[in-house]
Coordinates of C-alpha atoms in Angstrom, one line a residue:
M1 CA 118.6 105.5 139.0
S2 CA 115.5 107.0 136.8
A3 CA 117.0 108.5 133.2
T4 CA 116.6 112.0 132.8
G5 CA 115.0 113.5 130.1
T6 CA 117.4 116.2 127.0
T7 CA 117.2 119.8 127.5
P8 CA 116.2 122.1 124.8
T9 CA 119.9 122.0 124.2
G10 CA 119.7 119.4 123.1
T11 CA 122.0 116.8 126.1
A12 CA 120.6 115.4 129.2
T13 CA 122.8 118.2 131.3
G14 CA 122.2 121.2 128.9
I15 CA 126.5 122.0 129.6
R16 CA 128.5 121.7 126.2
L17 CA 131.5 123.0 126.0
H18 CA 131.9 126.5 124.5
A19 CA 132.7 126.5 121.5
P20 CA 131.9 128.4 117.9
A21 CA 128.9 126.4 115.8
P22 CA 129.6 124.0 113.1
G23 CA 131.5 125.0 109.9
W24 CA 131.6 121.7 108.6
S25 CA 130.0 118.7 108.4
V26 CA 130.4 114.6 107.8
T27 CA 128.2 111.9 107.1
A28 CA 128.1 108.7 108.4
D29 CA 126.3 105.6 110.2
V30 CA 128.7 105.3 113.0
V31 CA 131.6 108.0 113.9
I32 CA 134.3 106.7 116.3
V33 CA 136.2 108.9 118.4
G34 CA 139.7 107.5 119.1
S35 CA 142.7 105.6 117.1
G36 CA 143.9 102.7 119.7
V37 CA 143.4 99.2 119.8
A38 CA 139.7 99.7 120.8
G39 CA 139.1 102.6 118.2
L40 CA 140.7 100.8 114.6
T41 CA 139.6 97.5 115.5
A42 CA 135.7 98.6 115.6
A43 CA 136.3 100.6 112.4
L44 CA 137.5 97.9 110.6
R45 CA 134.6 95.2 112.0
C46 CA 132.4 98.5 111.3
Q47 CA 133.3 98.8 107.4
A48 CA 133.5 94.9 107.2
A49 CA 129.4 95.2 107.5
G50 CA 129.3 97.6 105.2
L51 CA 128.5 100.5 107.6
R52 CA 129.6 104.0 106.8
T53 CA 132.7 104.8 108.7
V54 CA 134.5 107.4 110.4
V55 CA 137.0 107.9 112.6
V56 CA 137.8 110.8 114.5
T57 CA 141.5 111.2 116.3
K58 CA 142.5 113.4 118.2
A59 CA 146.2 113.5 116.7
R60 CA 147.7 110.7 114.0
L61 CA 146.4 107.4 114.1
D62 CA 148.5 106.4 116.1
D63 CA 149.9 108.6 118.5
G64 CA 147.7 106.8 121.5
S65 CA 148.1 105.0 124.4
T66 CA 148.3 101.7 122.2
R67 CA 151.5 102.6 120.4
W68 CA 153.1 102.5 124.0
A69 CA 152.3 99.7 125.9
Q70 CA 155.2 97.1 126.3
G71 CA 153.8 94.4 128.0
G72 CA 151.7 92.8 125.8
V73 CA 148.1 91.1 125.1
A74 CA 146.5 88.6 127.9
A75 CA 145.0 85.6 126.8
A76 CA 144.9 81.9 127.2
L77 CA 147.1 80.3 124.0
G78 CA 149.8 78.9 125.6
E79 CA 149.5 75.1 126.3
G80 CA 147.7 74.0 129.3
D81 CA 146.2 77.2 129.9
T82 CA 142.6 77.8 129.5
P83 CA 140.0 80.9 130.0
E84 CA 139.5 79.9 132.5
Q85 CA 142.5 80.0 135.0
H86 CA 142.5 83.0 133.1
L87 CA 139.4 84.5 134.4
D88 CA 140.6 83.0 137.9
D89 CA 143.2 85.2 137.8
T90 CA 140.8 88.8 136.5
L91 CA 138.7 88.0 139.4
V92 CA 141.1 88.3 141.8
A93 CA 143.0 90.9 140.7
G94 CA 139.7 92.7 140.7
A95 CA 139.9 92.9 144.1
G96 CA 135.7 91.7 144.3
L97 CA 134.4 94.1 142.0
C98 CA 134.7 92.3 138.1
D99 CA 131.3 91.5 136.8
E100 CA 132.1 87.7 136.2
E101 CA 130.3 87.8 132.6
A102 CA 132.0 90.2 131.7
V103 CA 135.4 88.5 132.3
R104 CA 133.8 85.7 131.3
T105 CA 133.3 86.9 128.0
L106 CA 136.4 88.3 128.2
V107 CA 138.8 85.4 128.6
T108 CA 136.3 83.0 126.4
E109 CA 136.9 85.4 123.5
G110 CA 139.7 87.0 124.0
P111 CA 141.8 83.9 122.1
D112 CA 139.9 84.3 119.0
A113 CA 139.9 87.9 118.9
V114 CA 143.9 88.1 119.0
R115 CA 144.0 85.3 116.2
R116 CA 142.1 87.7 114.1
L117 CA 144.4 90.7 115.0
I118 CA 147.1 88.7 113.9
A119 CA 145.5 87.5 110.7
T120 CA 144.4 91.8 110.1
G121 CA 148.6 91.5 109.8
A122 CA 150.0 92.3 113.6
H123 CA 153.4 89.9 114.3
F124 CA 153.9 88.3 117.5
D125 CA 156.9 87.5 118.9
E126 CA 157.7 83.7 118.4
S127 CA 159.7 81.0 120.2
A128 CA 162.3 78.7 118.3
D129 CA 159.2 76.4 117.0
G130 CA 157.1 78.9 115.9
A131 CA 154.7 78.7 118.7
L132 CA 154.1 82.4 120.3
A133 CA 156.5 83.3 122.9
L134 CA 154.3 84.0 125.7
T135 CA 155.4 85.7 129.3
R136 CA 154.5 86.7 132.6
E137 CA 153.4 89.3 134.1
G138 CA 152.2 90.3 137.8
G139 CA 149.2 88.7 138.6
H140 CA 149.3 85.6 136.1
H141 CA 150.0 82.3 137.2
R142 CA 150.7 81.3 133.5
R143 CA 152.9 82.9 131.0
R144 CA 150.2 83.6 128.8
I145 CA 151.5 87.4 127.4
A146 CA 152.1 87.7 123.8
H147 CA 154.7 90.1 122.8
A148 CA 156.1 92.3 119.9
G149 CA 159.3 93.3 119.1
G150 CA 160.2 92.7 122.5
D151 CA 158.2 95.0 124.7
A152 CA 156.9 96.8 121.7
T153 CA 154.1 95.6 121.7
G154 CA 151.6 98.5 121.3
A155 CA 153.8 99.9 119.0
E156 CA 153.1 96.8 116.5
I157 CA 149.4 96.5 117.2
S158 CA 149.1 100.4 116.3
R159 CA 150.8 99.6 113.2
A160 CA 149.2 96.8 111.7
L161 CA 145.8 98.3 112.6
V162 CA 146.9 101.5 110.7
E163 CA 147.6 100.3 107.8
A164 CA 144.9 98.0 108.0
V165 CA 142.7 101.1 108.3
R166 CA 144.2 102.7 105.6
A167 CA 144.3 99.7 103.0
R168 CA 141.3 99.7 103.0
G169 CA 140.1 103.3 102.6
I170 CA 138.2 104.0 105.6
R171 CA 137.5 107.8 106.5
T172 CA 139.5 109.7 108.9
V173 CA 140.0 112.7 110.8
E174 CA 143.1 113.8 112.0
N175 CA 144.4 116.4 114.8
A176 CA 140.5 116.3 116.2
L177 CA 139.6 117.2 119.2
V178 CA 136.3 115.4 119.9
L179 CA 133.9 118.7 121.6
D180 CA 130.6 117.4 122.2
L181 CA 128.0 114.3 122.0
L182 CA 125.3 116.0 119.2
T183 CA 121.4 114.4 120.2
D184 CA 118.4 114.9 118.0
A185 CA 115.3 115.9 119.5
D186 CA 114.2 112.8 121.0
G187 CA 117.6 112.7 123.2
R188 CA 119.5 110.0 120.8
T189 CA 122.9 110.2 119.8
A190 CA 123.1 112.2 116.4
G191 CA 127.2 112.8 116.3
V192 CA 129.9 114.4 117.7
S193 CA 131.2 118.4 117.6
L194 CA 135.0 118.5 116.7
H195 CA 137.9 120.9 116.1
V196 CA 140.2 120.1 113.9
M197 CA 143.6 121.6 114.7
G198 CA 145.9 122.5 111.6
E199 CA 145.7 122.4 108.4
G200 CA 144.4 119.6 106.3
Q201 CA 140.0 119.1 104.5
H202 CA 138.4 120.2 106.9
D203 CA 139.5 122.9 109.6
G204 CA 138.0 124.8 112.9
V205 CA 135.1 123.3 114.1
G206 CA 132.7 121.2 112.4
A207 CA 130.0 117.9 113.1
A208 CA 129.9 114.0 112.5
L209 CA 126.9 113.1 112.1
A210 CA 125.7 110.0 112.3
P211 CA 123.3 107.6 114.6
A212 CA 125.7 105.4 116.6
V213 CA 128.6 107.4 118.2
V214 CA 132.2 105.0 119.6
L215 CA 133.9 106.5 122.6
A216 CA 137.5 105.1 121.9
T217 CA 139.2 108.3 123.6
G218 CA 141.7 106.4 126.0
G219 CA 142.8 107.8 129.8
M220 CA 142.9 110.5 132.1
G221 CA 146.3 109.9 133.3
Q222 CA 147.2 114.0 132.3
V223 CA 145.1 114.7 135.7
F224 CA 148.0 113.7 137.4
S225 CA 151.6 115.7 137.2
A226 CA 153.3 112.2 136.3
T227 CA 151.7 109.0 134.2
T228 CA 152.7 106.8 132.0
N229 CA 150.1 108.5 129.3
P230 CA 150.7 110.4 126.5
H231 CA 150.0 114.3 126.3
V232 CA 146.2 113.9 124.7
S233 CA 145.7 111.3 127.6
T234 CA 142.9 114.6 129.1
G235 CA 140.0 112.6 130.1
D236 CA 138.0 114.1 126.9
G237 CA 135.8 111.1 126.5
V238 CA 134.8 110.7 129.9
A239 CA 134.4 114.6 130.4
L240 CA 132.2 114.7 126.6
A241 CA 129.9 111.5 128.2
L242 CA 129.2 113.2 131.6
R243 CA 128.4 116.1 129.2
A244 CA 125.7 114.2 127.5
G245 CA 124.3 112.6 130.5
A246 CA 126.1 109.4 130.8
E247 CA 126.9 107.7 134.0
V248 CA 130.6 106.9 134.8
S249 CA 131.6 104.3 137.8
D250 CA 134.3 103.4 139.3
L251 CA 136.4 106.5 138.4
E252 CA 138.1 106.0 141.9
F253 CA 140.2 103.1 141.1
V254 CA 143.3 104.8 138.9
Q255 CA 146.3 102.1 139.0
F256 CA 149.4 103.7 139.5
H257 CA 152.3 101.1 138.2
P258 CA 154.7 100.4 140.1
T259 CA 157.8 100.4 138.4
V260 CA 157.6 104.0 136.2
L261 CA 161.6 105.4 135.4
F262 CA 162.2 108.1 138.4
L263 CA 163.3 111.4 136.8
G264 CA 162.9 113.1 139.9
A265 CA 160.6 114.0 142.6
D266 CA 159.6 117.1 140.4
A267 CA 159.1 115.2 137.2
E268 CA 155.8 116.3 135.4
G269 CA 154.5 114.8 132.3
Q270 CA 154.3 111.3 130.5
Q271 CA 157.4 109.2 132.3
P272 CA 159.2 106.2 131.0
L273 CA 157.2 103.0 131.4
V274 CA 159.1 99.7 132.7
S275 CA 156.9 97.2 131.6
E276 CA 156.0 94.8 134.4
A277 CA 157.4 92.1 132.1
V278 CA 160.8 92.6 133.2
R279 CA 159.9 91.1 136.4
G280 CA 158.3 88.5 134.5
E281 CA 161.2 87.9 133.2
G282 CA 162.9 87.6 136.5
A283 CA 163.8 91.2 137.8
H284 CA 163.9 91.6 141.3
L285 CA 162.1 94.5 143.6
V286 CA 165.6 95.8 145.9
D287 CA 165.9 99.0 148.0
A288 CA 169.3 100.8 148.3
D289 CA 170.4 98.3 150.6
G290 CA 169.6 95.5 147.5
V291 CA 167.1 93.5 150.1
R292 CA 163.8 92.1 147.9
F293 CA 161.4 94.0 150.1
M294 CA 158.2 92.3 148.3
V295 CA 159.5 88.6 149.0
G296 CA 156.8 87.8 151.9
Q297 CA 154.3 90.1 151.4
H298 CA 152.8 88.2 148.4
E299 CA 152.7 84.5 147.3
L300 CA 153.8 86.3 143.6
A301 CA 156.5 88.6 145.1
E302 CA 157.5 91.5 142.3
L303 CA 155.0 89.3 140.4
A304 CA 151.8 90.6 142.6
P305 CA 149.2 92.2 141.5
R306 CA 150.0 95.7 140.7
D307 CA 147.8 97.6 143.2
I308 CA 150.1 95.8 146.0
V309 CA 153.0 96.1 144.1
A310 CA 152.7 99.3 144.3
K311 CA 151.6 99.6 148.3
G312 CA 154.2 97.6 148.3
I313 CA 157.1 100.4 146.9
T314 CA 155.5 103.2 148.6
R315 CA 155.2 101.3 151.7
R316 CA 159.1 100.8 151.5
M317 CA 160.0 104.4 150.2
Q318 CA 157.8 105.7 153.6
Q319 CA 159.9 103.1 155.6
L320 CA 163.3 104.5 154.7
G321 CA 162.6 108.1 153.9
A322 CA 163.5 107.4 150.1
E323 CA 162.0 108.5 146.9
H324 CA 161.8 105.4 144.4
M325 CA 163.6 101.8 144.9
Y326 CA 164.9 100.1 142.2
L327 CA 164.4 97.4 139.5
D328 CA 167.6 95.0 139.5
A329 CA 167.7 93.1 135.9
R330 CA 171.7 93.1 135.7
H331 CA 171.7 89.4 135.5
F332 CA 169.4 89.7 132.5
G333 CA 173.2 90.2 130.5
A334 CA 173.5 92.3 127.2
E335 CA 172.2 90.0 124.9
M336 CA 168.8 90.2 126.8
W337 CA 168.4 93.5 127.1
E338 CA 168.9 94.1 123.7
T339 CA 166.8 91.8 122.1
R340 CA 163.6 91.4 124.8
F341 CA 163.3 94.9 126.3
P342 CA 165.2 97.3 123.7
T343 CA 162.6 100.0 123.8
I344 CA 163.2 100.1 127.8
L345 CA 167.1 99.7 127.4
A346 CA 166.7 102.9 125.0
A347 CA 164.9 104.6 127.2
C348 CA 167.2 104.3 130.4
R349 CA 169.8 104.8 128.4
T350 CA 169.0 108.1 127.6
H351 CA 168.1 109.1 131.1
G352 CA 171.7 108.2 131.6
I353 CA 170.8 104.7 133.1
D354 CA 172.4 101.7 131.7
P355 CA 170.5 98.7 133.5
V356 CA 172.9 95.8 132.1
T357 CA 175.5 97.1 134.8
E358 CA 173.0 99.2 137.6
P359 CA 169.7 98.4 139.2
I360 CA 167.0 100.9 137.6
P361 CA 165.2 103.7 139.7
V362 CA 161.5 103.4 140.2
A363 CA 158.6 104.8 141.2
P364 CA 155.0 104.5 140.9
A365 CA 153.3 106.6 138.6
A366 CA 149.6 107.0 137.5
H367 CA 149.1 104.3 134.6
Y368 CA 145.4 102.9 133.8
A369 CA 141.8 104.4 135.0
S370 CA 140.2 100.7 135.8
G371 CA 136.3 102.8 135.7
G372 CA 135.0 105.2 133.2
V373 CA 131.8 105.6 131.2
R374 CA 129.2 102.4 132.3
T375 CA 128.8 99.8 129.8
D376 CA 126.7 97.0 129.8
L377 CA 128.2 93.7 127.4
R378 CA 127.7 95.2 124.1
G379 CA 129.2 98.4 125.0
R380 CA 126.3 100.7 125.5
T381 CA 126.2 103.2 127.6
T382 CA 123.4 104.7 129.4
V383 CA 122.8 107.8 126.5
P384 CA 120.6 105.9 123.5
G385 CA 123.4 105.8 120.2
L386 CA 127.2 106.4 122.5
Y387 CA 128.8 103.4 123.2
A388 CA 132.5 102.9 124.8
C389 CA 134.9 100.3 125.0
G390 CA 138.8 100.7 125.9
E391 CA 140.1 102.6 129.0
V392 CA 137.5 105.2 128.6
A393 CA 134.7 102.3 129.5
C394 CA 134.0 100.8 132.4
T395 CA 132.8 97.6 131.0
G396 CA 133.0 95.7 134.7
V397 CA 136.5 93.3 134.0
H398 CA 138.6 95.5 135.4
G399 CA 137.3 95.6 138.7
A400 CA 139.6 97.6 141.6
N401 CA 142.4 96.8 139.8
R402 CA 143.2 95.8 136.0
L403 CA 144.9 92.7 136.0
A404 CA 147.6 93.7 133.6
S405 CA 147.9 93.2 129.7
N406 CA 144.0 92.8 129.9
S407 CA 143.5 96.2 128.5
L408 CA 144.6 95.6 124.8
L409 CA 142.8 92.1 125.2
E410 CA 139.3 94.3 126.5
G411 CA 139.5 96.9 123.5
L412 CA 139.6 93.8 121.0
V413 CA 137.2 91.6 122.8
Y414 CA 134.5 94.9 123.4
A415 CA 135.3 96.7 120.2
E416 CA 134.2 93.8 118.1
R417 CA 130.9 93.5 120.2
I418 CA 130.2 97.0 119.9
A419 CA 131.1 96.5 116.1
D420 CA 128.7 93.7 115.7
D421 CA 125.6 95.5 118.1
I422 CA 125.9 98.4 115.4
A423 CA 125.5 96.4 112.2
A424 CA 122.5 94.7 113.9
S425 CA 120.9 97.6 114.6
H426 CA 121.0 99.0 111.4
R427 CA 119.7 96.0 109.6
E428 CA 116.8 96.2 111.9
N429 CA 116.1 99.8 111.6
G430 CA 117.0 100.3 108.5
L431 CA 119.5 103.6 110.0
H432 CA 121.0 103.8 106.7
A433 CA 118.3 106.6 105.6
R434 CA 118.5 108.1 109.0
V435 CA 120.3 111.4 108.6
P436 CA 120.2 112.6 112.1
A437 CA 119.0 116.6 112.7
P438 CA 121.4 117.8 116.0
V439 CA 119.9 120.2 118.2
P440 CA 121.2 123.8 117.5
H441 CA 124.6 124.8 119.1
P442 CA 124.0 127.2 122.1
E443 CA 125.6 130.4 120.8
T444 CA 126.7 132.3 123.9
P445 CA 128.6 130.5 127.3
T446 CA 126.2 129.0 130.0
H447 CA 129.6 127.2 131.3
P448 CA 133.1 128.5 132.1
L449 CA 135.8 127.5 130.5
M450 CA 139.0 126.9 132.5
P451 CA 142.1 128.8 131.6
P452 CA 145.4 126.8 129.9
E453 CA 147.3 127.3 133.2
T454 CA 144.4 125.5 135.2
R455 CA 146.0 122.6 133.7
F456 CA 149.3 122.2 136.0
A457 CA 146.7 123.3 139.4
I458 CA 144.6 120.7 138.6
Q459 CA 147.6 117.7 138.4
R460 CA 149.1 119.6 141.2
V461 CA 146.1 119.0 143.4
M462 CA 145.4 116.0 142.0
T463 CA 148.7 114.5 142.5
Q464 CA 148.8 115.9 146.2
G465 CA 145.5 114.8 147.4
A466 CA 143.9 111.9 145.2
G467 CA 147.8 109.7 143.9
V468 CA 148.8 106.7 145.3
L469 CA 148.0 107.4 149.1
R470 CA 144.6 108.7 150.0
S471 CA 142.4 110.2 153.2
A472 CA 139.6 111.9 153.7
D473 CA 141.6 115.3 154.9
S474 CA 143.6 114.8 151.5
L475 CA 140.2 114.2 149.7
A476 CA 138.6 116.8 151.1
D477 CA 142.0 119.0 150.5
A478 CA 141.5 118.3 146.9
A479 CA 137.9 118.5 146.7
A480 CA 138.4 122.5 148.1
G481 CA 141.5 123.1 145.4
L482 CA 139.2 122.4 143.0
G483 CA 136.7 124.0 144.1
R484 CA 138.5 127.4 143.8
I485 CA 139.1 126.5 141.0
H486 CA 135.9 125.9 138.9
A487 CA 134.0 128.9 141.0
E488 CA 137.1 131.5 140.4
A489 CA 136.1 130.7 136.5
A490 CA 132.3 130.6 136.7
G491 CA 132.5 134.1 139.4
A492 CA 134.3 135.6 136.0
L493 CA 131.7 134.8 133.4
A494 CA 129.0 135.7 136.5
E495 CA 130.3 138.6 137.0
N496 CA 131.7 140.3 132.8
G497 CA 129.9 137.2 130.7
K498 CA 133.4 136.4 129.7
T499 CA 135.1 133.2 129.4
A500 CA 138.2 131.2 128.3
E501 CA 138.9 131.7 125.0
P502 CA 137.6 129.0 123.2
G503 CA 140.6 126.5 122.3
V504 CA 142.4 122.8 123.0
D505 CA 144.3 124.1 125.7
T506 CA 141.0 125.3 127.3
W507 CA 138.8 122.8 126.4
E508 CA 141.2 120.5 127.5
A509 CA 141.4 122.0 131.2
T510 CA 137.9 122.0 131.7
N511 CA 137.9 118.1 130.8
L512 CA 140.2 117.6 133.2
L513 CA 138.5 119.4 135.9
C514 CA 135.5 117.7 135.5
V515 CA 136.8 114.0 135.2
A516 CA 138.8 114.8 138.9
R517 CA 136.1 116.5 140.4
V518 CA 134.1 112.8 139.8
L519 CA 137.6 110.7 140.4
V520 CA 137.6 112.7 143.9
A521 CA 134.2 112.7 144.7
A522 CA 133.8 108.8 144.1
A523 CA 137.4 108.4 146.7
R524 CA 135.3 109.8 149.2
R525 CA 132.1 108.1 149.0
R526 CA 134.6 105.0 149.8
E527 CA 135.7 104.5 152.7
E528 CA 137.8 101.2 152.5
T529 CA 140.8 100.2 150.7
R530 CA 140.4 98.1 147.8
G531 CA 142.5 97.5 145.1
C532 CA 143.8 100.3 144.1
H533 CA 142.2 102.5 145.9
W534 CA 144.0 103.0 149.2
R535 CA 142.6 104.7 152.0
E536 CA 145.0 105.5 154.8
D537 CA 142.5 105.6 157.2
H538 CA 140.4 103.0 156.0
A539 CA 142.7 100.4 156.4
D540 CA 140.8 97.7 155.0
R541 CA 139.2 96.4 152.5
D542 CA 135.2 96.1 153.3
D543 CA 132.7 93.6 151.3
A544 CA 129.7 94.0 154.2
A545 CA 129.6 98.0 153.1
W546 CA 131.6 98.3 150.3
R547 CA 131.4 95.3 147.6
R548 CA 129.3 97.5 145.2
H549 CA 130.1 100.3 142.6
I550 CA 130.3 103.7 143.2
V551 CA 128.1 106.1 139.9
V552 CA 128.1 109.6 139.1
R553 CA 126.0 111.2 136.6
L554 CA 126.8 115.1 135.6
N555 CA 123.5 117.0 137.2
P556 CA 122.3 120.7 135.0
D557 CA 123.9 122.8 137.5
R558 CA 127.2 121.2 137.3
T559 CA 127.0 119.3 140.7
L560 CA 127.4 115.5 140.9
A561 CA 125.2 112.8 141.6
V562 CA 126.7 110.4 143.4
H563 CA 124.5 106.9 144.0
T564 CA 126.2 103.7 145.4
T565 CA 124.8 100.7 144.2
P566 CA 123.3 98.0 146.3
T567 CA 125.0 95.3 145.3
A568 CA 128.1 94.5 143.6
E569 CA 126.4 94.2 140.5
F570 CA 126.0 96.4 137.4
P571 CA 122.1 97.7 137.2
P572 CA 121.1 97.6 132.9
T573 CA 122.0 100.8 130.9
R574 CA 118.9 100.3 129.3
P575 CA 116.2 103.0 130.6
E576 CA 113.4 100.7 129.7
C577 CA 115.8 97.4 131.9
R578 CA 115.8 99.5 134.9
T579 CA 114.1 99.7 137.9
N580 CA 114.2 103.6 139.9
Q581 CA 116.4 103.4 142.5
Q582 CA 117.0 106.4 144.8
E583 CA 120.1 108.4 145.6
Q584 CA 121.7 107.3 148.6

């Protein structure tokens, strides 16, 4: 696919969120958007390289998805384990769509990245002999999951990284929703526009100017009614990248975590996760009669890759007409629950369930986006100066289904690679002296903002039509529902020049609609079942036709340019390395 040129508004599509013009600005060498493991790791490494670094985050520094991670970090750190074995497990889970070079980079650089995290101040659980206490999770043939606080790994990693960022005096802008990428007259990254919520050094819409921007904004789980993701996970980074003209890939592969605490069929918003590590320590999935239904479905039974377990639970629910299954770990005993899984124990008891004495009701819920903004091995996107890492990115590591606990490792490894690439660019090009001059912000709305209530309409449409089970009919219904939502807002703008008032709720709803449309378009295109994409009307995996990637761009008229790669190989992200490809 050939690169698109820039438009007078300064983005490849000419589309921006309607917002007031920036009233203030800060200048840096690199702006990092997000404060999870990927964002803060990149910030620390950039600052160590002498780069003026600014971290922008939507809430507080420790309010992202990382703090909710329970299981741990996967790396070949145990006796007898090797990166090659970790690579094999990752490739199997990815169902034929992993980029093997990206995975090899992850598993070989991962162990040292974890050791550097420990040196930064993260404290992982240890065994009696002082070695790291390692556990297993689904899809892993060895114990290679390092954990902290029993089941509070993310919280400990977040604590350590936040403390390090504050100790080193890295500039941060908290409670700031990123709006759009700013570009200069040549179409290169010039920073981001953002809106700061509440009181602080800055307030309202402003700009963080820099020749390099790193998206580490996390996922988009809030596109579904029930998810393990926090309220802030509204796909802001993917939507920003699309408006900036970047390519996104594999967005149809949304992992539904198999064991999320079932709070009722109508439960909405963030749901409590019951970590895969509970199964790794020997818990069993059972139906209401106590039958272990995963036995015989896969050699690893309850520890099969997540897509297989989620499908197994869903099938059993369909067979029995049940709303949920159960996770039985009563044999752990009170002491193990209290020491190994205190967070999960507390969450269950808060909702009136005691795992020590009764099975836990569980059902799948949206958890992790395996696809995202397409990058190369240095985190570079198809937009010059724009990088992405963590859940917002599609590095090729996860393929069609993320292997458990590879996400935190990916954040560590690829954040370090991004920081090294940015530092090298500054050394080679003398970019310290460059002050980006972004193209001015448009004064009047050219594209509609979605009213706040459309957030819930989008979630209902996506849950019904593009959830765990998909078909041509369900996805067509989802596409039509999303189209109606957009058409109503676009019609109002066309008729009277009015759109919803700019604000956090309307910007988030607009971002959700953008990523939902891409997800559905990709899911409709992929007519097979692979990894965590389950088509009832195409029940089999079809390597001959579909062992390839679906890449999407946003056109200036807001339509989607969707094409399928000719092979499972990702084309280069750099324009100078590409050959023209015809969209299919």
